[in-house]
Structure formats: structure tokens, C-alpha cells
PDB file of C-alpha atoms in Angstrom:
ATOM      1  CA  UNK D  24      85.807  95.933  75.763  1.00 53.00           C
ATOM      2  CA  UNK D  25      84.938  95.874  79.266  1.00 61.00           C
ATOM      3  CA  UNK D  26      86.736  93.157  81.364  1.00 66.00           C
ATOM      4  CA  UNK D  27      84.387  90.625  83.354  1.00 74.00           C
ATOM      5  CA  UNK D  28      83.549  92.044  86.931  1.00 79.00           C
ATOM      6  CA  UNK D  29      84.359  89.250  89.800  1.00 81.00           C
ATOM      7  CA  UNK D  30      80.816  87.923  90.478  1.00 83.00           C
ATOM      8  CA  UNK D  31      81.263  87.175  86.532  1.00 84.00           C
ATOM      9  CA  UNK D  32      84.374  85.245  86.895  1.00 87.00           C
ATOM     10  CA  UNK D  33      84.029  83.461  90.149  1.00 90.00           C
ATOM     11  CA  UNK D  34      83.980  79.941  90.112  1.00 92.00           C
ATOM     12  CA  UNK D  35      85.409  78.454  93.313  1.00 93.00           C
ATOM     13  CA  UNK D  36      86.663  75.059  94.584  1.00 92.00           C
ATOM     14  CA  UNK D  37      86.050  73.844  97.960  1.00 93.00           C
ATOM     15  CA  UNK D  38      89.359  72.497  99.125  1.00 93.00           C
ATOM     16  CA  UNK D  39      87.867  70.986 103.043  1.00 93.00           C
ATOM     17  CA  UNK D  40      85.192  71.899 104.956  1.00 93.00           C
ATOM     18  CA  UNK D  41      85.596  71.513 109.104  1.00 92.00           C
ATOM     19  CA  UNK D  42      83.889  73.425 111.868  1.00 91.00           C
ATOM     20  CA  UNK D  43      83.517  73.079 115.859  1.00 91.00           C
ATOM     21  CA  UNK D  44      82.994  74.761 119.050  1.00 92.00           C
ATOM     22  CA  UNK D  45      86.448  76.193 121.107  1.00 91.00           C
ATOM     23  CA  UNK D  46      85.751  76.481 124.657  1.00 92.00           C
ATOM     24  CA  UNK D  47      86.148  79.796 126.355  1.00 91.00           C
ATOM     25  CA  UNK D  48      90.248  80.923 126.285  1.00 88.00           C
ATOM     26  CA  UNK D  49      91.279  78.849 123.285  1.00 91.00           C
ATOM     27  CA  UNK D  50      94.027  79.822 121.818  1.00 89.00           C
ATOM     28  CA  UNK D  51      95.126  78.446 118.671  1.00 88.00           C
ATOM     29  CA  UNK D  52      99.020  78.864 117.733  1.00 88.00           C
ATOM     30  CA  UNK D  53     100.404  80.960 114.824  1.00 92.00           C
ATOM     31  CA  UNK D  54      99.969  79.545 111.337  1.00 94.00           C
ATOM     32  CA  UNK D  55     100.249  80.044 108.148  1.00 95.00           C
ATOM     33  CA  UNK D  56      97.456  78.884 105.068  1.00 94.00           C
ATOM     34  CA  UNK D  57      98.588  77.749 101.854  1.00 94.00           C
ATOM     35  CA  UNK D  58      95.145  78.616  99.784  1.00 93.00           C
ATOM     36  CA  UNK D  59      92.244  81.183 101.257  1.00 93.00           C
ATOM     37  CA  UNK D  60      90.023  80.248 104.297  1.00 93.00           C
ATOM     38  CA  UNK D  61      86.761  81.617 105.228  1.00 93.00           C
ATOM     39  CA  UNK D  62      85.404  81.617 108.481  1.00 92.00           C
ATOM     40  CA  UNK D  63      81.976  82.310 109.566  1.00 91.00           C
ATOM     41  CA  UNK D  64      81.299  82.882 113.476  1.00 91.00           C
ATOM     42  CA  UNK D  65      77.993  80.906 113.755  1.00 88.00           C
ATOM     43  CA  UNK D  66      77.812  81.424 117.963  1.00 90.00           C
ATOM     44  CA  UNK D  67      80.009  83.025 120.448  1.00 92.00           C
ATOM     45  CA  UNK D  68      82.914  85.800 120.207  1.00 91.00           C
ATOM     46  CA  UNK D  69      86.590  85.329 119.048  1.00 92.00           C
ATOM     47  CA  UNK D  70      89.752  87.200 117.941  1.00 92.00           C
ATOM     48  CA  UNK D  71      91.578  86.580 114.880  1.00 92.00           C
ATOM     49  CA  UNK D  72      95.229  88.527 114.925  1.00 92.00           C
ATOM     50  CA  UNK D  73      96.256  88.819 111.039  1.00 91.00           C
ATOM     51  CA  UNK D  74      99.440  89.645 110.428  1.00 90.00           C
ATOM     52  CA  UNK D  75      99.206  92.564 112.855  1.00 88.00           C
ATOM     53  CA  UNK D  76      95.452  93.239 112.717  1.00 88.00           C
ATOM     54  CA  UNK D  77      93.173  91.516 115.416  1.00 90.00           C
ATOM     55  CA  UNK D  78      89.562  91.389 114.415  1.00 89.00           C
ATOM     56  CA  UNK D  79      86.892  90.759 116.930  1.00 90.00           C
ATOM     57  CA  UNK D  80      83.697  88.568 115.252  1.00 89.00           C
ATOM     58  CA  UNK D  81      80.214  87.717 116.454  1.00 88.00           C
ATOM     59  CA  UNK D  82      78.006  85.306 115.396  1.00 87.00           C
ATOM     60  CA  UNK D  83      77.121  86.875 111.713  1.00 85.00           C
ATOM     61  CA  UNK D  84      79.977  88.315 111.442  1.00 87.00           C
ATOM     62  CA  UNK D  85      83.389  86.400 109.153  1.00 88.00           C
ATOM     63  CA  UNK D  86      86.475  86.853 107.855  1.00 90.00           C
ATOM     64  CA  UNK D  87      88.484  85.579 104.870  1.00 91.00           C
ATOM     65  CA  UNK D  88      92.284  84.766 105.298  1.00 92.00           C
ATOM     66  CA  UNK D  89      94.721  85.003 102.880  1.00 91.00           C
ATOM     67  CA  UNK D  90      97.312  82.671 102.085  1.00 92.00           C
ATOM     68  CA  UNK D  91     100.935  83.161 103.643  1.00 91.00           C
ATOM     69  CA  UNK D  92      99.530  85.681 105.844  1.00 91.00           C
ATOM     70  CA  UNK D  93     100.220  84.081 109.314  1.00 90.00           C
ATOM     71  CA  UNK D  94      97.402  83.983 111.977  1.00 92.00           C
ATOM     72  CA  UNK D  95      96.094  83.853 115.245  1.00 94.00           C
ATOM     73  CA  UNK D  96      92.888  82.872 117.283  1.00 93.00           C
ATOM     74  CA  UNK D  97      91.572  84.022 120.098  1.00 94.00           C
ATOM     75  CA  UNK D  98      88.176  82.715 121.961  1.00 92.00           C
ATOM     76  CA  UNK D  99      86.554  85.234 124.421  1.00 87.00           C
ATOM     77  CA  UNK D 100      84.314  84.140 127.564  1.00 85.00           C
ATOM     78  CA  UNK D 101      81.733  82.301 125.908  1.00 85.00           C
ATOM     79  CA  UNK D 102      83.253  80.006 123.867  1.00 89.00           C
ATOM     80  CA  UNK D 103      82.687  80.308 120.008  1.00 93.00           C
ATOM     81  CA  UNK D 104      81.884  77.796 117.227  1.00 93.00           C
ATOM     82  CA  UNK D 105      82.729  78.396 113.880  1.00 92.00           C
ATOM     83  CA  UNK D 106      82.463  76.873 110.240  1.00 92.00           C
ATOM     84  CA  UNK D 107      85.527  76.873 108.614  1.00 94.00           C
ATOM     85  CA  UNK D 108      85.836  76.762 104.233  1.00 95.00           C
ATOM     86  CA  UNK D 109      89.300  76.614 102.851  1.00 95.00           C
ATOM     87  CA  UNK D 110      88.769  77.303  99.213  1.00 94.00           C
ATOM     88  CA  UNK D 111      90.185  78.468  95.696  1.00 92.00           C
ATOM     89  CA  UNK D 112      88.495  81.658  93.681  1.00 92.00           C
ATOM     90  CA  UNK D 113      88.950  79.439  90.430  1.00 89.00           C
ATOM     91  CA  UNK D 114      87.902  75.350  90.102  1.00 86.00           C
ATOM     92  CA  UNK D 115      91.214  73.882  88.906  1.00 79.00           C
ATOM     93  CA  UNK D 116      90.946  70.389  89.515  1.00 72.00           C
ATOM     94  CA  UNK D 117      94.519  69.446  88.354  1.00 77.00           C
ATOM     95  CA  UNK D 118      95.870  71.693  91.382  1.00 81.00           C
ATOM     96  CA  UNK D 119      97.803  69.374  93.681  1.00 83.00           C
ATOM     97  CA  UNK D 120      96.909  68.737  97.137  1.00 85.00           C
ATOM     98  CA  UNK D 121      97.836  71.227 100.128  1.00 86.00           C
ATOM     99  CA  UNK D 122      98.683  71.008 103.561  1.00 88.00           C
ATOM    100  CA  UNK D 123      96.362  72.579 105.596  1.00 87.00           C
ATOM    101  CA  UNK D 124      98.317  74.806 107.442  1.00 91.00           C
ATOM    102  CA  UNK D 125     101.922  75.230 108.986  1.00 92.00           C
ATOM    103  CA  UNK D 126     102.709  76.689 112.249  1.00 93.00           C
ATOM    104  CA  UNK D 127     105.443  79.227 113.028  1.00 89.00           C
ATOM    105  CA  UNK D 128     108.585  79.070 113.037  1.00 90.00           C
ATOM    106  CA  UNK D 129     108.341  77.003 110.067  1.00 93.00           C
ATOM    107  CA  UNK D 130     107.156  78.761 106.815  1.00 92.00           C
ATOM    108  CA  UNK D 131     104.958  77.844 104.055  1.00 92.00           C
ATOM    109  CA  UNK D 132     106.619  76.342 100.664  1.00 92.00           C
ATOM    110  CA  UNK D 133     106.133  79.293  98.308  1.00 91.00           C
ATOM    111  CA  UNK D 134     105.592  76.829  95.501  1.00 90.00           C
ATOM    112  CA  UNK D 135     102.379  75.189  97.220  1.00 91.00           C
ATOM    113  CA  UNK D 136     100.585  78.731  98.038  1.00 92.00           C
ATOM    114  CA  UNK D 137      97.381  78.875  96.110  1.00 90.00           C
ATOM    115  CA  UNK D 138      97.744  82.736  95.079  1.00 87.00           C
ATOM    116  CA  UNK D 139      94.213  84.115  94.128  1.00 86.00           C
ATOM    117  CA  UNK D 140      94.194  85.515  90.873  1.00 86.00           C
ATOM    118  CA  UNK D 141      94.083  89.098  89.989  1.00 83.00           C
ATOM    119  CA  UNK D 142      90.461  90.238  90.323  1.00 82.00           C
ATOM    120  CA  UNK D 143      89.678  88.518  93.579  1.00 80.00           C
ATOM    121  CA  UNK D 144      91.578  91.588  95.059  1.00 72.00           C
ATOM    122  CA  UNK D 145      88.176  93.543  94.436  1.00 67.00           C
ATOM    123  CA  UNK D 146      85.582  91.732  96.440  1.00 64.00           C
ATOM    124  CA  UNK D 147      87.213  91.978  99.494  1.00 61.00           C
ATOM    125  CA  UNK D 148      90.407  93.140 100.926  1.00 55.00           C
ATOM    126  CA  UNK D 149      91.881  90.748 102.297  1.00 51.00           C
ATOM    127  CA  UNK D 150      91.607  90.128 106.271  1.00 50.00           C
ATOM    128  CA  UNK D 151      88.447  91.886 106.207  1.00 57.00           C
ATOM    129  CA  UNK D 152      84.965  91.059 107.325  1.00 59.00           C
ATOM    130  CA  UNK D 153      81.390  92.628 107.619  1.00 58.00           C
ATOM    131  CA  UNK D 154      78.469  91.753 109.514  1.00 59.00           C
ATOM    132  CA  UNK D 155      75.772  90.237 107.284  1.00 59.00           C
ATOM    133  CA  UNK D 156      72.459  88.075 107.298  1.00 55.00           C
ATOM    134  CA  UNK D 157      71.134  84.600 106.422  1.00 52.00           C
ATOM    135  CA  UNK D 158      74.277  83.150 106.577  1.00 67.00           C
ATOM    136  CA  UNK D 159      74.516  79.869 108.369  1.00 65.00           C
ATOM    137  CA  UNK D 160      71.438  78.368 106.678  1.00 81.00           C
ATOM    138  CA  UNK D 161      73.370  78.031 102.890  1.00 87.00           C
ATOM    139  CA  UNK D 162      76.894  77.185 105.284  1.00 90.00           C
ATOM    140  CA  UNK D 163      75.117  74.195 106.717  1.00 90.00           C
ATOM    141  CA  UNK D 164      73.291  72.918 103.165  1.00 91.00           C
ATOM    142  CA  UNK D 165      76.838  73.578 102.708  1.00 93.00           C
ATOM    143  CA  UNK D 166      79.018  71.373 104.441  1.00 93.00           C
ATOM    144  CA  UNK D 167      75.974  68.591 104.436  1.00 92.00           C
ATOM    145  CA  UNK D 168      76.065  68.299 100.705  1.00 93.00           C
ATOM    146  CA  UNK D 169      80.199  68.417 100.565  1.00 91.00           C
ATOM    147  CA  UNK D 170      80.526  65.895 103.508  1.00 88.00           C
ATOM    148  CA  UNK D 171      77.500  63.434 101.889  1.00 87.00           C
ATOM    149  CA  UNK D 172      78.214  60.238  99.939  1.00 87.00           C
ATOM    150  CA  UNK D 173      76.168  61.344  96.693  1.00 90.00           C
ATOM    151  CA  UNK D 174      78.337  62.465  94.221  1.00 90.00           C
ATOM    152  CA  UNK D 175      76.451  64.815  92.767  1.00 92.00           C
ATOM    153  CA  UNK D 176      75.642  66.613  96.040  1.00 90.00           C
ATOM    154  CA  UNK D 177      79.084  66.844  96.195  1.00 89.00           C
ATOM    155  CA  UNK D 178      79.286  67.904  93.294  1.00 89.00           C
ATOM    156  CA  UNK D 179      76.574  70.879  94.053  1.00 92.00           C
ATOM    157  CA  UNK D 180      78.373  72.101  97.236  1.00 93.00           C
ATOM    158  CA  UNK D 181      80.242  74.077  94.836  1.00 91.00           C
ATOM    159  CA  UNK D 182      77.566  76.447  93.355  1.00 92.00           C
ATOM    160  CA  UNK D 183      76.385  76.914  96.938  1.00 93.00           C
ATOM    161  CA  UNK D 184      80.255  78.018  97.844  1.00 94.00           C
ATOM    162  CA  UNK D 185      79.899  80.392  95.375  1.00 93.00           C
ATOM    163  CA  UNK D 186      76.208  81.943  96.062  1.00 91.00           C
ATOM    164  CA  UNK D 187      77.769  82.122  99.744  1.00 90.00           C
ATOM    165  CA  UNK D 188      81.029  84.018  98.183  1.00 89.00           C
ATOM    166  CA  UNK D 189      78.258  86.505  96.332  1.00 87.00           C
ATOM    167  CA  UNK D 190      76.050  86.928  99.446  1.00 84.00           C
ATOM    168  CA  UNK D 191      79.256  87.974 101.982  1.00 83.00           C
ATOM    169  CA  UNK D 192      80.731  89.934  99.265  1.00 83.00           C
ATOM    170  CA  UNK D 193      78.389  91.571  97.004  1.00 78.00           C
ATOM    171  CA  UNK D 194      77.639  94.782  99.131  1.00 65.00           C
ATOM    172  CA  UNK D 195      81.151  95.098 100.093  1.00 62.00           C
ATOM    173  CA  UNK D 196      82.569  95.584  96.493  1.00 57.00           C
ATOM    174  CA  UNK D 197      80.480  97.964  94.998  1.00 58.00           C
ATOM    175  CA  UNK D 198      79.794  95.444  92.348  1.00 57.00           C
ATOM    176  CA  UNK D 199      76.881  96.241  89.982  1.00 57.00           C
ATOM    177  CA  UNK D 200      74.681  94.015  88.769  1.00 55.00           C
ATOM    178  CA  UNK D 201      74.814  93.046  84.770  1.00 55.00           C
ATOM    179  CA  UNK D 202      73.127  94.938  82.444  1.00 60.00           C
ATOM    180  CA  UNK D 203      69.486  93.750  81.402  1.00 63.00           C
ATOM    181  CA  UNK D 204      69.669  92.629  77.273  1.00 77.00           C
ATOM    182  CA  UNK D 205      66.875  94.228  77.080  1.00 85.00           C
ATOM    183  CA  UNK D 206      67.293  94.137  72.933  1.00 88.00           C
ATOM    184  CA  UNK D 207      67.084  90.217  73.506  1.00 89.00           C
ATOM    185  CA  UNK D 208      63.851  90.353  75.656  1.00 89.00           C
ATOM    186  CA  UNK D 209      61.773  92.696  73.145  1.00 91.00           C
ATOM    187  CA  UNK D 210      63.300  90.319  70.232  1.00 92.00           C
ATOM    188  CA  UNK D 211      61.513  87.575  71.809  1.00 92.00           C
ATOM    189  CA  UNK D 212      58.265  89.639  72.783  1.00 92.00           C
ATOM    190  CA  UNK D 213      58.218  90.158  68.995  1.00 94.00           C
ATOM    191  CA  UNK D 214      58.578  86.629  68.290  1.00 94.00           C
ATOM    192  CA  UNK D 215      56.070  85.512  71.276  1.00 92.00           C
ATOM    193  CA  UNK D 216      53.415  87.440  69.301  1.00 91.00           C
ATOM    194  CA  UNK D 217      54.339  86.344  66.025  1.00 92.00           C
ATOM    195  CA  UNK D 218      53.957  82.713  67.070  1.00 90.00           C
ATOM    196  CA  UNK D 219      51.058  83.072  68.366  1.00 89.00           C
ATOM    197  CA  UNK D 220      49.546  84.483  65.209  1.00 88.00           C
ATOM    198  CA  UNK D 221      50.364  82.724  62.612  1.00 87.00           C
ATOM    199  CA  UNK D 222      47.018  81.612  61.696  1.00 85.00           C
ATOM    200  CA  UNK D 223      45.443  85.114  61.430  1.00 85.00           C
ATOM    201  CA  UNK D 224      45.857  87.852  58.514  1.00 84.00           C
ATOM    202  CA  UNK D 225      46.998  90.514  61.145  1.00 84.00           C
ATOM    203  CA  UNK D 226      50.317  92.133  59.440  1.00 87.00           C
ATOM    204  CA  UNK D 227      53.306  92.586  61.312  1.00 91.00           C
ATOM    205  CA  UNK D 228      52.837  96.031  62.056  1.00 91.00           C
ATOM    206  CA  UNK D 229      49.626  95.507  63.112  1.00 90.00           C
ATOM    207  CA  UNK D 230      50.614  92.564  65.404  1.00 88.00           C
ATOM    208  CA  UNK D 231      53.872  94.617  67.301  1.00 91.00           C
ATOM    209  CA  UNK D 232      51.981  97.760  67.673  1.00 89.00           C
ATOM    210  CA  UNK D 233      50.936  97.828  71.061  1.00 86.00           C
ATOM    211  CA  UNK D 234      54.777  97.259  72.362  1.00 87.00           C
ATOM    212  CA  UNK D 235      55.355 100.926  72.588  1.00 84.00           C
ATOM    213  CA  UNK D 236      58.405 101.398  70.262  1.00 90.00           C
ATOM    214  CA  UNK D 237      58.348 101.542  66.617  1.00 93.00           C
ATOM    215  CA  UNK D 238      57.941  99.374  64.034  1.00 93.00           C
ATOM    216  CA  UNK D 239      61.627 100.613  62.595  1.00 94.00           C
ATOM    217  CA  UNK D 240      63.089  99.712  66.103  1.00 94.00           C
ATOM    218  CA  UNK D 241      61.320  96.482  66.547  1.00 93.00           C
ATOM    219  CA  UNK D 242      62.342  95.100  63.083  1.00 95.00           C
ATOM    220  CA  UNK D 243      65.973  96.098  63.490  1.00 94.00           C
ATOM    221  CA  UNK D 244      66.558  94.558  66.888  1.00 93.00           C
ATOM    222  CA  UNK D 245      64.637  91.279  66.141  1.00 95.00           C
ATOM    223  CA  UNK D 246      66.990  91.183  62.872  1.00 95.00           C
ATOM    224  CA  UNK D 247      70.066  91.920  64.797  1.00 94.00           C
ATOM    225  CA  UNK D 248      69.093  88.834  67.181  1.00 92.00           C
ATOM    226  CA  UNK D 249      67.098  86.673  64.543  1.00 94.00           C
ATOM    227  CA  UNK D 250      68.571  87.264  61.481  1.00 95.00           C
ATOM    228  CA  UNK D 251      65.736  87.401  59.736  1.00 95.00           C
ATOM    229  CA  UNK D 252      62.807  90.279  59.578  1.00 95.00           C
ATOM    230  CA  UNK D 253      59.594  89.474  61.562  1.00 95.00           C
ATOM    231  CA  UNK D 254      58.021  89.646  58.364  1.00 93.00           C
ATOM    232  CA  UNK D 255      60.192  86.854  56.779  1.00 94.00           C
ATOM    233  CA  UNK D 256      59.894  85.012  59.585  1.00 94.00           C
ATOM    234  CA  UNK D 257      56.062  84.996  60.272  1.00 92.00           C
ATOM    235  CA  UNK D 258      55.540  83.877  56.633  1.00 90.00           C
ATOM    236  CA  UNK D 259      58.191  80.590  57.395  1.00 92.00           C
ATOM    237  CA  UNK D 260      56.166  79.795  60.213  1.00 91.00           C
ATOM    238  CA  UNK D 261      53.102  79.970  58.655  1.00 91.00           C
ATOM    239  CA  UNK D 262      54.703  78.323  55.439  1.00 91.00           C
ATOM    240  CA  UNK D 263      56.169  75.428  57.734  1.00 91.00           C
ATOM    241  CA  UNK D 264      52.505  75.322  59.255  1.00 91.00           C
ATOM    242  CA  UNK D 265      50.838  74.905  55.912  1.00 91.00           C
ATOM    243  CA  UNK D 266      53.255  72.530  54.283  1.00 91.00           C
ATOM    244  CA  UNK D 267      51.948  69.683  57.185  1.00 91.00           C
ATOM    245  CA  UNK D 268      48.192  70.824  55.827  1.00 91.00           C
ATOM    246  CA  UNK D 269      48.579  70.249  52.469  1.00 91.00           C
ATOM    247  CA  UNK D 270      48.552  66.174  52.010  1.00 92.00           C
ATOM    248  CA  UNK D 271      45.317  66.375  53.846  1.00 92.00           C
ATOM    249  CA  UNK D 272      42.725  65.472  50.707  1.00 90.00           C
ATOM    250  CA  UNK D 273      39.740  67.634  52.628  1.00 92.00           C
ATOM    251  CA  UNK D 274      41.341  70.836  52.623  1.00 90.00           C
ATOM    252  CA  UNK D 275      41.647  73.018  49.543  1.00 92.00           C
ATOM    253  CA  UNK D 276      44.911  75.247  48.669  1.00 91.00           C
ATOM    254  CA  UNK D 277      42.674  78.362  49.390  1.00 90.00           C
ATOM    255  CA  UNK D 278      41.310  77.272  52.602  1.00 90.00           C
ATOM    256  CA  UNK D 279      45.132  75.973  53.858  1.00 91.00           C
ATOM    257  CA  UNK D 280      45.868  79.410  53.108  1.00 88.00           C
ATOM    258  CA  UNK D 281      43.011  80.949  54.952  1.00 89.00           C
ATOM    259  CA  UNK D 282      43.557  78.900  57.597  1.00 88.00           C
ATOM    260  CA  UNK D 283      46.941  79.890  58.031  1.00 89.00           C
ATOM    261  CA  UNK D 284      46.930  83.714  57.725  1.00 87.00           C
ATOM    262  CA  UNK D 285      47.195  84.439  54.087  1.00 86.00           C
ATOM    263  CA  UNK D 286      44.109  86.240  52.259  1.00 84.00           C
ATOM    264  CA  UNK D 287      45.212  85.826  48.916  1.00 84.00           C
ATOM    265  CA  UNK D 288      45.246  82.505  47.777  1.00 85.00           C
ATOM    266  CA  UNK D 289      47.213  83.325  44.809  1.00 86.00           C
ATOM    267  CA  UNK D 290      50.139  84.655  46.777  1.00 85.00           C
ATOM    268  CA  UNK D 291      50.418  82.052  49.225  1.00 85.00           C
ATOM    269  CA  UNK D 292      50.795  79.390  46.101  1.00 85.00           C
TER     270      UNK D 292
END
């Protein structure tokens, strides 16, 4: 059985939210994060030094930093501003609370370091970045709804955390998109046109014919997701459809079964 790719599995936590603009020549001192921090250059140019990799971002452009990994940043002439996410891959509530950071010489406490877990190595290597699009617009609905007093846009900052993880990352990871169940969506074509018919003698074949695959292959995938043949299951529905007809004193068993899609009379008492 195939394991679940990333986009699958990711479900992040937002641990704080800041951003700001560093005038031109900031320098901000070694440090070290305890859980992953993603940084999106909204304006401006800076460096950030990575263990012993400097990268040099634009507006567009961001970069995620690992945990324990210690850091260093770096505005050029023109000042930068930035929107900064420190965040888990996985919601765990029950996590305790981190520091944000520590600065050199001192090190982080292994046992508060928010390691990612095993498949969040694919998206993304860590300490890199890539230039991408629409960015800023979901980072600002972004920090408004996690820094608002409504609960429940607090709540919803987290699914836009995650669409933001998919839009920086999807292109980078050679991740796939999932498979269409494409068995499910002719099961329910099959059962669209069934409903709809309920009350005319059409058969079954007669009703499926003009979805372009056989009757054989029709019946076995709607009983594979249904249960039941389409034939069993038009004659419920038109059963269940009848059986609210017949108290009615003005109708006749024969016309109740006209009326709902049986010919023979007979058969359909």
C-alpha cells in the first residue's frame, strides 16, 4: 500500500505570527529556533546565513528554517520587511510552549526542539527557498485572522497556513496530484440517472447507455460502491416512491404502478 504523499499528511500549527520592516544594515545576531520558521520577503532585499549557507531574498522570494540550525540576518540598502510564521508540520495541541529563539553562545534545549516528522523532509530541503507568486495576499488574510479576537477566525488561520505551505511547496517537490476516483464519479452518474427516472419504464440498460462504457462495467462499479445492482436499486426507489402513493383512495394499484415505472401491474404487486 502506498504511503500518504506530504500534501496528504500536512496539517500544521501556527505557533506566532510577527512581521516588520528592518532598516537598511540590520543585522540580527546568531540564533537558534526551537520549531520551523518561515519567512516571506514581502519588500526589500536581505541575507539569511544558515548554518554556512547565505541566501539572498527579494520580495517573492522565502525561506524556511529549520530548528537547531543557527542563523543569521542580513538587510541590504533598502531596508526589507518581512512576515515571519513559526510553525509545526503536524497540529499537536498538547505540545508545550517554546521559546522563540536563543542566541549564540547559548544552545537550544534538545528536549524543547520541535523535530518535523519524517516526510516533511520531501517538500523542501531544508534552508531552501524559490521565487513564487500570489503570496502576500493569503500571508496577510493570514496573520489578520490569527491576530483577530474571533475564535473561529483563529481557528481558520490554520487551513490558510497550510494552503500557503501547498502553494510555496507544491512545485518544488515534485508532488503529484491524487488520483481522480473516477469509479466513484461514474457510480454516481449511474445513480444521477437512475434517480431521475424512476417514474418511467426505461430499463436500466436503456437508461446508462449513452455513458460510453458497458453495461457489464457500469453494473460492477456501481455494485462495488453501492452494494447493490442499479437494477435492485431503481426498483427500491421506485418501490419507496410507490409505498407513499398507495393510501391515496384516488389512485388505483395499476395506475401507482404506471405512474412509477412499472408496466406490469401484476409484477409490481
Amino acid at each position: 500500500m502506498t504511503p500518504p504523499s506530504w500534501p496528504e499528511q500536512l496539517n500544521p500549527r501556527i505557533i506566532r505570527c510577527w512581521r516588520g520592516r528592518w532598516p537598511p544594515g540590520s543585522v540580527e545576531p546568531a540564533r537558534y529556533l526551537y520549531e520551523h520558521e518561515l519567512v516571506v520577503v514581502t519588500e526589500g532585499i536581505c541575507t539569511v546565513r544558515v548554518e554556512k549557507t547565505a541566501h539572498r531574498l527579494s520580495a517573492g522570494e522565502f525561506i524556511i528554517i529549520p530548528p537547531a540550525k543557527h542563523h543569521i540576518t542580513t538587510t541590504a540598502d533598502d531596508g526589507v520587511c518581512r512576515s515571519c510564521i513559526h510553525f509545526d508540520w503536524m497540529h499537536l495541541p498538547d505540545r508545550p510552549a517554546t521559546p522563540i529563539c536563543c542566541f549564540l553562545p547559548d544552545r537550544p534545549d534538545p528536549n524543547r526542539i520541535i523535530h518535523p516528522p519524517a516526510w516533511a523532509q520531501h517538500p523542501l530541503p531544508p534552508g531552501s527557498f524559490a521565487r513564487q507568486g500570489p503570496v502576500p495576499g493569503i500571508v496577510d488574510q493570514l496573520f489578520k485572522r490569527w491576530a483577530g479576537e474571533d475564535p473561529v477566525e483563529a481557528a481558520t488561520s490554520r487551513s490558510l497556513m497550510q494552503e500557503l505551505l501547498l502553494r510555496l511547496l507544491w512545485s518544488q517537490s515534485g508532488a503529484q496530484p491524487a488520483p481522480q476516483d473516477r469509479a466513484t464519479h461514474l457510480a454516481y452518474l449511474v445513480k444521477d440517472l437512475l434517480d431521475s427516472h424512476i417514474d418511467k419504464p426505461a430499463s436500466v440498460r436503456t437508461l446508462i447507455a449513452g455513458l460510453s462504457f458497458t453495461y457489464e462495467h457500469l453494473c460492477r462499479i456501481f455494485h462495488a460502491k453501492f452494494s447493490i445492482t442499479p437494477l435492485s436499486y431503481l426498483n427500491a426507489r421506485r418501490l419507496e416512491r410507490a409505498r407513499t402513493q398507495l393510501p391515496n383512495p384516488r389512485l388505483t394499484i395499476a395506475e401507482i404502478a404506471f405512474a412509477n415505472g412499472f408496466q406490469d401491474a401484476g409484477y409490481f404487486t
